[in-house]
Every structure is written in structure tokens, then in C-alpha cells.
Amino acid sequence: MILKAVILSLALVAVSGDSEEALVDLPVITGDEVATVMWDYFSQPSTNAKEEEEQKSELTQRIKTLFKNHIWSRLTKQPFTYDLEELVSFAVSLHQNLTKDSEKLKEENRKDLEELRAKMVPHAQDVSQIIGDTVRQLPRYASEYPKAIDRDVDLRSWMMDVRSKDIIKPIETALHDQADNLQTLLTSAFDQTQELIRSGILQLEWLQITYIRELKRKLNHTVEELGRSLAPFAQGVQEKLDHQLEDLSFQMKKHAEQLQANVSAGYQHLWPRLKVLIQDARETLRGHTEQPDKALAELYKGLDQQLEEFQRSLALFEEPFSQGMVQLVNMFGQKLGPNPGHGEDHLIFLEKDLRGKVKPFFLPIGKENYEKLQALGNQGKNLTLLEQVQSPAASEQSPAQ
């Protein structure tokens, strides 16, 4: 299987350095993903009023769900091992410490912005021009990610068409020769088709890791260019400008991660629909082998139609992402102007701080799991795809790790 071969080859790549960047080529669970779950939970208004044990219980369930639904769990039969109690206790104590500093951070951020605006307002026209130039770059970045996925789906669809001819050919030969093993050939054809589609979808979903990394790199470069353009107006307050740019970069990356999550959810909902088509065709031909070659051709046509529908859905993600990026940059420009409005920027810094502390805590867990997968790859055994790719609903019913 193509996907299995890719997993084995990547598992042989050594981990280097202390950064999570060394792990991103494999679909491992990262500290960023865990921290996002933590922040999404803790930022709910009802969370702070709950007892610590109740908080731990609810957060434990959310992290379990992340681990069960992650592509790591759907690619391999190797469980993601972790000390969940230690991780959740760390998260709760970290959140408590961060919230204690919330008001202090809010006041510091207000003062920093006042000093920064005092430098920027005299150059309001130039700042506005720079912000406008940055905004005009963003739609191009927003379109590249869905288009890259669209091309991959086209390629996967073409490969499926080519492979389907190989799958159908023995059936056509058996019909011509009036062979008595037609039912066996049909069973094999459906099994091959199901495996072909399943592994293809997983591989497409996996490729997002590369695409989202490149998108984040480009967004980070955009923020760096914005900072260089604004630097001449920030004499004496460069550190405060850098701090606000970090805020902008962080929010952009969050939007990129949400885009990836939306597309990934699309893949996870696509597979059950394709699987139903295959199972329905199998049942139709079970014991009724009239014109099975035509029935299989219709099946592949239906599979192609579902893939095309998924491709059309990708376009729906592009505009909201582009608008979100534009809004973030415009809001950043507004903060530097004479009428900044009132925001909750300090919450972004709190979330960024939480991520920064979770990543080094979680990194050894991710590396440990990576090394286990690497060892299995070196042994050349015990590394297999799951029997089925679970939908989110099915994953919720699976046993906890």
C-alpha cells in the first residue's frame, strides 16, 4: 500500500533538535493542538466557576477525544501513550496562574499601545498605506491552500480511474470466459476499491500538514515585512511594536489552523459517504452477478462525483479565511491609529503564553510516541492501517485510550 510505504519511510527519519518542527512531517499530535483544546475549554465563561475536579474531568474527556480522532490514531494501530492525569493537572494549574495575571497584563498592554500610538499617529497616512499594501497580499495566500488540495484530489481521482481499470479487467475476462470464480473476483474488487479510497483519503489529509506549514511560513513572512515597513515610525518603541506583531502573527496562525481543521473534517465526513457507496454496490451484486462490470463502472462514477462535490466545498473555506486575515490586519492598523477602540488583546497574549508553556511540557510525549513508531518502522512489522477510518461520531464511541 502506498500510504503504508510512506509511513515506513518517514518513520526512518531521525528526530533532531528539541523543537516540535522535527516532528511535523509525521502526523503526530503536537503541543499546539493540545494547547488549543485547553484554551478552547478554559475560555468558556462557565469554566472558571467549576470545581477543579470537575474541570479536570471535562478537560480529560476533550483531550481524549483529540487523541482518538487524530490522524495518528486513524493511520496506525499504535496507541498514543501519555500520562493524561499529569497533563491535565499541569493545564489546570497553568490556567490558574495565567488568569491571576490577566488584569495586570491587560493594563500593561494598554500602556504599551498608548506609547506605540503616540509614535504612529503622526505618520497615520504612511501607516494606512502600509496596512493597505499588506491586506492586498492576503487573498492570494488564502487561495493557495485550497487550490493545492484541489490539485491533489484531481491527481488521486485520476489514479483511482487508472487503478479501477486494473480492478475491473479480471471481471471482464471472467465474464467473457464464463468463469465460475466471478463472485470471488467481485469480493476482491470491492476490497481493493475500499482500500484504494481509504488510503488515498488518509494520504490527502496527511498532505495538509505540509501545506499548512507552508501557509504559516508565508503568513509569518508577511508579518515580518509589515514590521520592517513600520519600524522607521517606531523609534524608541520597537519592542512594543514587536509585541503587537507577535499578537497578529499568532492570530493569523490560529486562523490557518482552523482552515486546516475545516478541511480535515471534510475528509473525515467524505470517507463514510464513499464507503456507503461501495457497500451498497457490494450488496447489490451479492448473489446477482448480471453485468457486474457495468455496476462497478457506475460505482466508480459515483465515487468520482463525491470527490468532485468535496472539491467544490473547498471553495467555501477560501473566502471566510481571506476575510478573517484581512480583518486581523485592519484591526491591527486600527490599534495604531487615533481611534483604536477597545479590545481584549491581553487574552491573545494569555493564550500565546499558555501555548508557549504547553509545548515544551508536551514535546517529550510527542517524541516518545514518534520514537516508538520509528522503532516499528526499523523492525519492518506491526505497522498497519486501521481496519476502518472512523468518523468523528464513531470515534466518540470507541474505548478510551
Short mmCIF file of C-alpha atoms in Angstrom, two decimals:
data_model
loop_
_atom_site.label_atom_id
_atom_site.label_comp_id
_atom_site.label_asym_id
_atom_site.label_seq_id
_atom_site.Cartn_x
_atom_site.Cartn_y
_atom_site.Cartn_z
CA MET A 1 0.00 0.00 0.00
CA ILE A 2 1.31 3.44 -0.96
CA LEU A 3 0.39 5.05 2.33
CA LYS A 4 1.96 2.31 4.43
CA ALA A 5 5.18 2.64 2.45
CA VAL A 6 5.23 6.39 3.08
CA ILE A 7 4.69 5.85 6.82
CA LEU A 8 7.53 3.34 7.00
CA SER A 9 9.92 5.55 5.06
CA LEU A 10 9.16 8.62 7.16
CA ALA A 11 9.45 6.60 10.34
CA LEU A 12 13.11 6.01 9.48
CA VAL A 13 13.89 9.74 9.51
CA ALA A 14 15.72 10.59 12.71
CA VAL A 15 14.36 13.21 15.08
CA SER A 16 16.78 16.08 15.50
CA GLY A 17 16.72 19.11 17.75
CA ASP A 18 14.39 20.00 20.60
CA SER A 19 11.68 21.65 18.53
CA GLU A 20 8.32 20.23 17.52
CA GLU A 21 9.28 21.25 13.98
CA ALA A 22 11.27 18.00 13.83
CA LEU A 23 8.05 16.04 14.24
CA VAL A 24 5.68 17.77 11.84
CA ASP A 25 6.48 15.56 8.84
CA LEU A 26 4.71 12.75 10.66
CA PRO A 27 1.09 13.11 11.71
CA VAL A 28 1.96 13.21 15.40
CA ILE A 29 -0.09 15.13 17.95
CA THR A 30 1.64 18.38 18.83
CA GLY A 31 1.65 20.63 21.85
CA ASP A 32 -0.07 23.33 19.79
CA GLU A 33 -3.05 21.05 19.19
CA VAL A 34 -3.27 20.08 22.84
CA ALA A 35 -2.93 23.71 23.95
CA THR A 36 -5.73 24.73 21.56
CA VAL A 37 -8.07 22.22 23.18
CA MET A 38 -7.06 23.52 26.61
CA TRP A 39 -7.61 27.16 25.70
CA ASP A 40 -10.93 26.50 23.96
CA TYR A 41 -12.12 24.81 27.14
CA PHE A 42 -10.78 27.33 29.65
CA SER A 43 -12.06 30.32 27.66
CA GLN A 44 -15.68 29.20 28.10
CA PRO A 45 -17.46 31.52 30.56
CA SER A 46 -18.78 28.63 32.67
CA THR A 47 -15.37 27.03 33.18
CA ASN A 48 -13.96 29.33 35.84
CA ALA A 49 -16.87 28.70 38.22
CA LYS A 50 -16.39 24.94 38.22
CA GLU A 51 -14.59 22.95 40.88
CA GLU A 52 -11.10 21.84 39.95
CA GLU A 53 -12.01 18.13 39.83
CA GLU A 54 -14.93 18.83 37.51
CA GLN A 55 -12.63 20.92 35.32
CA LYS A 56 -10.13 18.07 35.18
CA SER A 57 -12.81 15.55 34.25
CA GLU A 58 -14.20 17.63 31.39
CA LEU A 59 -10.78 18.62 30.07
CA THR A 60 -9.63 14.98 30.25
CA GLN A 61 -12.52 13.96 28.01
CA ARG A 62 -11.74 16.69 25.49
CA ILE A 63 -8.09 15.66 25.21
CA LYS A 64 -9.10 12.00 24.90
CA THR A 65 -11.34 12.96 22.01
CA LEU A 66 -8.45 14.80 20.33
CA PHE A 67 -6.22 11.75 20.67
CA LYS A 68 -8.86 9.33 19.40
CA ASN A 69 -9.88 11.41 16.39
CA HIS A 70 -6.37 12.49 15.40
CA ILE A 71 -4.98 11.20 12.13
CA TRP A 72 -2.25 9.42 14.14
CA SER A 73 -4.90 7.14 15.63
CA ARG A 74 -6.58 6.57 12.28
CA LEU A 75 -3.32 5.78 10.47
CA THR A 76 -1.80 3.24 12.83
CA LYS A 77 -2.77 0.68 15.40
CA GLN A 78 -0.16 2.03 17.77
CA PRO A 79 -1.86 3.88 20.66
CA PHE A 80 -0.77 7.37 21.54
CA THR A 81 0.65 6.86 25.03
CA TYR A 82 0.51 9.64 27.58
CA ASP A 83 0.08 10.43 31.25
CA LEU A 84 -3.24 12.18 30.88
CA GLU A 85 -3.68 12.93 34.59
CA GLU A 86 -0.32 14.70 34.73
CA LEU A 87 -1.06 16.63 31.54
CA VAL A 88 -4.49 17.83 32.73
CA SER A 89 -3.21 18.77 36.22
CA PHE A 90 -0.48 20.80 34.56
CA ALA A 91 -3.06 22.53 32.35
CA VAL A 92 -5.34 23.44 35.27
CA SER A 93 -2.52 24.86 37.39
CA LEU A 94 -1.12 26.73 34.39
CA HIS A 95 -4.51 28.28 33.65
CA GLN A 96 -4.94 29.36 37.26
CA ASN A 97 -1.56 31.09 37.25
CA LEU A 98 -2.22 32.81 33.94
CA THR A 99 -5.64 34.16 34.91
CA LYS A 100 -4.17 35.67 38.07
CA ASP A 101 -2.03 37.87 35.83
CA SER A 102 -4.86 38.73 33.43
CA GLU A 103 -5.69 42.22 34.73
CA LYS A 104 -2.03 43.11 35.13
CA LEU A 105 -1.35 42.04 31.56
CA LYS A 106 -4.37 43.99 30.32
CA GLU A 107 -3.08 47.19 31.91
CA GLU A 108 0.46 46.66 30.60
CA ASN A 109 -0.88 46.11 27.09
CA ARG A 110 -2.98 49.29 27.29
CA LYS A 111 0.06 51.37 28.27
CA ASP A 112 2.22 49.80 25.56
CA LEU A 113 -0.38 50.61 22.92
CA GLU A 114 -0.66 54.20 24.10
CA GLU A 115 3.11 54.69 23.74
CA LEU A 116 3.12 52.94 20.36
CA ARG A 117 0.22 55.02 19.05
CA ALA A 118 1.90 58.23 20.17
CA LYS A 119 4.71 57.39 17.75
CA MET A 120 2.49 56.09 14.93
CA VAL A 121 -0.34 58.67 14.79
CA PRO A 122 1.86 61.46 13.30
CA HIS A 123 2.53 59.06 10.41
CA ALA A 124 -1.06 57.88 10.06
CA GLN A 125 -1.16 58.25 6.27
CA ASP A 126 2.00 56.20 5.76
CA VAL A 127 0.84 53.57 8.26
CA SER A 128 -2.50 53.31 6.48
CA GLN A 129 -0.74 52.79 3.14
CA ILE A 130 1.44 50.03 4.59
CA ILE A 131 -1.58 48.30 6.11
CA GLY A 132 -3.40 48.51 2.76
CA ASP A 133 -0.41 47.00 0.91
CA THR A 134 -0.34 44.11 3.37
CA VAL A 135 -4.08 43.50 3.06
CA ARG A 136 -3.82 43.22 -0.73
CA GLN A 137 -1.35 40.31 -0.42
CA LEU A 138 -3.59 38.14 1.73
CA PRO A 139 -6.24 36.86 -0.73
CA ARG A 140 -3.51 35.21 -2.79
CA TYR A 141 -2.31 33.24 0.23
CA ALA A 142 -5.86 32.34 1.12
CA SER A 143 -6.43 30.74 -2.29
CA GLU A 144 -3.20 28.72 -2.45
CA TYR A 145 -4.11 26.21 0.27
CA PRO A 146 -7.48 25.04 -1.14
CA LYS A 147 -6.04 25.02 -4.67
CA ALA A 148 -3.17 22.76 -3.58
CA ILE A 149 -5.65 20.32 -2.03
CA ASP A 150 -7.83 20.55 -5.14
CA ARG A 151 -4.87 19.52 -7.32
CA ASP A 152 -4.13 16.58 -5.05
CA VAL A 153 -7.73 15.39 -5.21
CA ASP A 154 -7.57 15.64 -9.02
CA LEU A 155 -4.43 13.51 -9.02
CA ARG A 156 -5.93 11.00 -6.59
CA SER A 157 -9.10 10.80 -8.71
CA TRP A 158 -7.04 10.20 -11.85
CA MET A 159 -5.05 7.46 -10.11
CA MET A 160 -8.33 5.88 -8.97
CA ASP A 161 -9.60 5.88 -12.55
CA VAL A 162 -6.41 4.19 -13.77
CA ARG A 163 -6.45 1.65 -10.95
CA SER A 164 -10.15 0.90 -11.46
CA LYS A 165 -9.42 -0.38 -14.96
CA ASP A 166 -6.98 -2.90 -13.46
CA ILE A 167 -9.58 -3.92 -10.89
CA ILE A 168 -12.40 -4.36 -13.44
CA LYS A 169 -10.31 -6.15 -16.11
CA PRO A 170 -10.26 -9.61 -14.41
CA ILE A 171 -14.05 -9.42 -14.04
CA GLU A 172 -14.49 -8.64 -17.73
CA THR A 173 -12.22 -11.57 -18.58
CA ALA A 174 -14.16 -13.90 -16.27
CA LEU A 175 -17.45 -12.82 -17.89
CA HIS A 176 -16.03 -13.48 -21.35
CA ASP A 177 -14.73 -16.91 -20.34
CA GLN A 178 -17.83 -17.70 -18.27
CA ALA A 179 -15.55 -18.50 -15.35
CA ASP A 180 -17.01 -19.83 -12.10
CA ASN A 181 -14.92 -17.62 -9.81
CA LEU A 182 -16.80 -14.40 -10.59
CA GLN A 183 -18.11 -13.90 -7.05
CA THR A 184 -14.58 -14.25 -5.65
CA LEU A 185 -13.32 -11.68 -8.13
CA LEU A 186 -16.12 -9.29 -7.18
CA THR A 187 -15.25 -9.61 -3.50
CA SER A 188 -11.63 -8.85 -4.31
CA ALA A 189 -12.65 -5.87 -6.46
CA PHE A 190 -14.68 -4.30 -3.67
CA ASP A 191 -11.92 -4.88 -1.12
CA GLN A 192 -9.34 -3.31 -3.41
CA THR A 193 -11.58 -0.36 -4.14
CA GLN A 194 -12.28 0.27 -0.47
CA GLU A 195 -8.59 0.10 0.42
CA LEU A 196 -7.66 2.31 -2.53
CA ILE A 197 -10.11 5.03 -1.49
CA ARG A 198 -9.42 4.80 2.23
CA SER A 199 -5.65 5.04 1.93
CA GLY A 200 -5.99 7.81 -0.66
CA ILE A 201 -8.15 9.98 1.60
CA LEU A 202 -5.80 9.49 4.53
CA GLN A 203 -2.85 10.45 2.37
CA LEU A 204 -4.65 13.58 1.16
CA GLU A 205 -5.47 14.55 4.73
CA TRP A 206 -1.87 13.95 5.73
CA LEU A 207 -0.57 16.23 2.98
CA GLN A 208 -2.29 19.12 4.75
CA ILE A 209 0.49 19.02 7.32
CA THR A 210 2.91 20.21 4.64
CA TYR A 211 0.50 22.75 3.18
CA ILE A 212 -0.47 24.33 6.47
CA ARG A 213 3.18 24.59 7.48
CA GLU A 214 3.95 26.47 4.25
CA LEU A 215 0.91 28.71 4.71
CA LYS A 216 2.02 29.61 8.23
CA ARG A 217 5.51 30.35 6.94
CA LYS A 218 4.12 32.78 4.35
CA LEU A 219 1.87 34.48 6.88
CA ASN A 220 4.81 34.86 9.25
CA HIS A 221 6.86 36.37 6.41
CA THR A 222 4.02 38.83 5.73
CA VAL A 223 4.05 39.96 9.36
CA GLU A 224 7.83 40.32 9.29
CA GLU A 225 7.60 42.50 6.18
CA LEU A 226 4.89 44.57 7.86
CA GLY A 227 7.15 45.05 10.88
CA ARG A 228 10.06 46.17 8.73
CA SER A 229 7.85 48.71 6.95
CA LEU A 230 6.57 50.15 10.24
CA ALA A 231 9.93 50.12 12.03
CA PRO A 232 11.01 53.64 10.90
CA PHE A 233 7.98 55.10 12.73
CA ALA A 234 8.60 53.12 15.94
CA GLN A 235 11.87 54.66 17.07
CA GLY A 236 12.21 54.05 20.81
CA VAL A 237 9.22 51.70 21.00
CA GLN A 238 10.40 48.93 18.68
CA GLU A 239 9.94 46.29 21.38
CA LYS A 240 6.32 47.33 21.87
CA LEU A 241 5.70 47.15 18.12
CA ASP A 242 7.26 43.67 18.01
CA HIS A 243 4.97 42.59 20.83
CA GLN A 244 1.88 43.66 18.90
CA LEU A 245 3.19 41.99 15.74
CA GLU A 246 3.58 38.75 17.69
CA ASP A 247 -0.08 39.07 18.60
CA LEU A 248 -1.03 39.50 14.93
CA SER A 249 1.12 36.57 13.79
CA PHE A 250 -0.35 34.33 16.47
CA GLN A 251 -3.92 35.14 15.45
CA MET A 252 -3.13 34.53 11.79
CA LYS A 253 -1.72 31.11 12.57
CA LYS A 254 -4.83 30.30 14.57
CA HIS A 255 -6.99 31.12 11.55
CA ALA A 256 -4.76 28.89 9.41
CA GLU A 257 -5.18 26.05 11.89
CA GLN A 258 -8.94 26.49 11.79
CA LEU A 259 -8.84 26.32 7.99
CA GLN A 260 -6.93 23.06 8.24
CA ALA A 261 -9.40 21.71 10.79
CA ASN A 262 -12.32 22.54 8.48
CA VAL A 263 -10.75 20.74 5.53
CA SER A 264 -9.76 17.78 7.71
CA ALA A 265 -13.34 17.48 8.94
CA GLY A 266 -14.41 17.43 5.29
CA TYR A 267 -12.16 14.45 4.64
CA GLN A 268 -13.47 12.63 7.69
CA HIS A 269 -17.05 13.10 6.50
CA LEU A 270 -16.14 12.19 2.91
CA TRP A 271 -14.89 8.70 3.72
CA PRO A 272 -18.16 7.38 5.27
CA ARG A 273 -20.09 8.60 2.21
CA LEU A 274 -17.73 6.81 -0.16
CA LYS A 275 -17.79 3.71 1.98
CA VAL A 276 -21.60 3.59 1.82
CA LEU A 277 -21.43 3.67 -2.00
CA ILE A 278 -19.02 0.74 -2.01
CA GLN A 279 -21.06 -1.28 0.48
CA ASP A 280 -24.32 -0.62 -1.38
CA ALA A 281 -22.79 -1.79 -4.66
CA ARG A 282 -21.39 -4.87 -2.92
CA GLU A 283 -24.81 -5.77 -1.54
CA THR A 284 -26.49 -5.18 -4.90
CA LEU A 285 -24.15 -7.63 -6.63
CA ARG A 286 -24.05 -10.19 -3.84
CA GLY A 287 -25.53 -13.26 -5.48
CA HIS A 288 -26.63 -11.24 -8.52
CA THR A 289 -23.79 -11.04 -10.99
CA GLU A 290 -25.63 -9.67 -14.01
CA GLN A 291 -23.37 -7.13 -15.73
CA PRO A 292 -21.03 -6.65 -12.75
CA ASP A 293 -18.53 -4.76 -14.92
CA LYS A 294 -21.15 -2.10 -15.64
CA ALA A 295 -22.20 -1.99 -11.99
CA LEU A 296 -18.59 -1.42 -10.95
CA ALA A 297 -18.19 1.27 -13.59
CA GLU A 298 -21.23 3.03 -12.13
CA LEU A 299 -19.71 2.71 -8.66
CA TYR A 300 -16.51 4.43 -9.76
CA LYS A 301 -18.59 7.13 -11.43
CA GLY A 302 -20.40 7.71 -8.11
CA LEU A 303 -17.09 7.87 -6.25
CA ASP A 304 -15.82 10.46 -8.71
CA GLN A 305 -18.95 12.54 -8.21
CA GLN A 306 -18.46 12.55 -4.43
CA LEU A 307 -14.86 13.67 -4.83
CA GLU A 308 -15.96 16.45 -7.17
CA GLU A 309 -18.55 17.57 -4.62
CA PHE A 310 -15.84 17.66 -1.96
CA GLN A 311 -13.64 19.75 -4.25
CA ARG A 312 -16.47 22.26 -4.72
CA SER A 313 -16.81 22.50 -0.94
CA LEU A 314 -13.16 23.59 -0.66
CA ALA A 315 -14.04 26.90 -2.28
CA LEU A 316 -16.40 27.63 0.61
CA PHE A 317 -13.44 27.79 3.02
CA GLU A 318 -11.38 30.26 1.00
CA GLU A 319 -13.44 33.43 1.35
CA PRO A 320 -14.02 33.27 5.16
CA PHE A 321 -10.31 32.62 5.67
CA SER A 322 -9.35 35.52 3.40
CA GLN A 323 -11.83 37.84 5.11
CA GLY A 324 -10.53 36.78 8.53
CA MET A 325 -6.94 37.61 7.54
CA VAL A 326 -7.95 40.98 6.15
CA GLN A 327 -9.93 41.78 9.29
CA LEU A 328 -6.98 40.93 11.53
CA VAL A 329 -4.61 43.24 9.63
CA ASN A 330 -7.17 46.05 9.52
CA MET A 331 -7.77 45.71 13.26
CA PHE A 332 -4.02 45.84 13.79
CA GLY A 333 -3.88 49.05 11.78
CA GLN A 334 -6.77 50.48 13.80
CA LYS A 335 -4.89 49.82 17.04
CA LEU A 336 -2.08 52.07 15.76
CA GLY A 337 -4.45 54.89 14.82
CA PRO A 338 -6.05 57.75 16.76
CA ASN A 339 -9.32 55.84 17.35
CA PRO A 340 -8.24 52.35 18.41
CA GLY A 341 -11.45 51.17 20.06
CA HIS A 342 -11.44 48.69 22.92
CA GLY A 343 -10.44 45.08 22.55
CA GLU A 344 -9.38 42.10 24.59
CA ASP A 345 -5.85 41.84 23.18
CA HIS A 346 -4.49 40.68 26.50
CA LEU A 347 -6.43 37.43 26.09
CA ILE A 348 -4.47 36.67 22.93
CA PHE A 349 -1.24 37.13 24.88
CA LEU A 350 -2.58 34.85 27.61
CA GLU A 351 -3.38 32.16 25.06
CA LYS A 352 0.01 32.60 23.41
CA ASP A 353 1.66 32.25 26.82
CA LEU A 354 -0.33 29.08 27.51
CA ARG A 355 0.78 27.57 24.21
CA GLY A 356 4.36 28.54 24.90
CA LYS A 357 4.31 26.68 28.22
CA VAL A 358 2.37 23.61 27.00
CA LYS A 359 4.65 22.92 24.02
CA PRO A 360 7.85 22.16 25.99
CA PHE A 361 5.81 20.16 28.52
CA PHE A 362 4.19 18.08 25.78
CA LEU A 363 7.20 17.73 23.48
CA PRO A 364 8.74 14.70 25.28
CA ILE A 365 5.38 12.89 24.97
CA GLY A 366 5.27 13.51 21.21
CA LYS A 367 8.91 12.47 20.77
CA GLU A 368 8.35 9.29 22.78
CA ASN A 369 5.49 8.26 20.50
CA TYR A 370 7.48 9.21 17.41
CA GLU A 371 10.39 7.06 18.54
CA LYS A 372 8.07 4.10 19.11
CA LEU A 373 6.76 4.46 15.57
CA GLN A 374 10.32 4.81 14.28
CA ALA A 375 11.32 1.58 16.07
CA LEU A 376 8.40 -0.25 14.50
CA GLY A 377 9.44 1.02 11.10
CA ASN A 378 13.00 -0.20 11.66
CA GLN A 379 11.65 -3.62 12.62
CA GLY A 380 9.56 -3.62 9.47
CA LYS A 381 6.50 -5.02 11.21
CA ASN A 382 3.45 -4.26 13.33
CA LEU A 383 2.71 -1.04 11.48
CA THR A 384 -0.65 -1.29 9.74
CA LEU A 385 -3.54 0.91 8.81
CA LEU A 386 -6.66 0.64 10.91
CA GLU A 387 -9.38 -1.69 9.64
CA GLN A 388 -11.55 1.35 9.08
CA VAL A 389 -11.25 5.11 9.22
CA GLN A 390 -13.57 6.18 11.98
CA SER A 391 -15.87 9.13 11.57
CA PRO A 392 -15.92 11.59 14.49
CA ALA A 393 -19.19 10.07 15.69
CA ALA A 394 -17.78 6.55 15.64
CA SER A 395 -14.63 7.67 17.41
CA GLU A 396 -16.67 9.02 20.30
CA GLN A 397 -17.97 5.51 20.87
CA SER A 398 -14.60 3.80 20.77
CA PRO A 399 -12.89 2.78 24.04
CA ALA A 400 -10.78 5.41 25.77
CA GLN A 401 -7.06 5.01 25.41
#
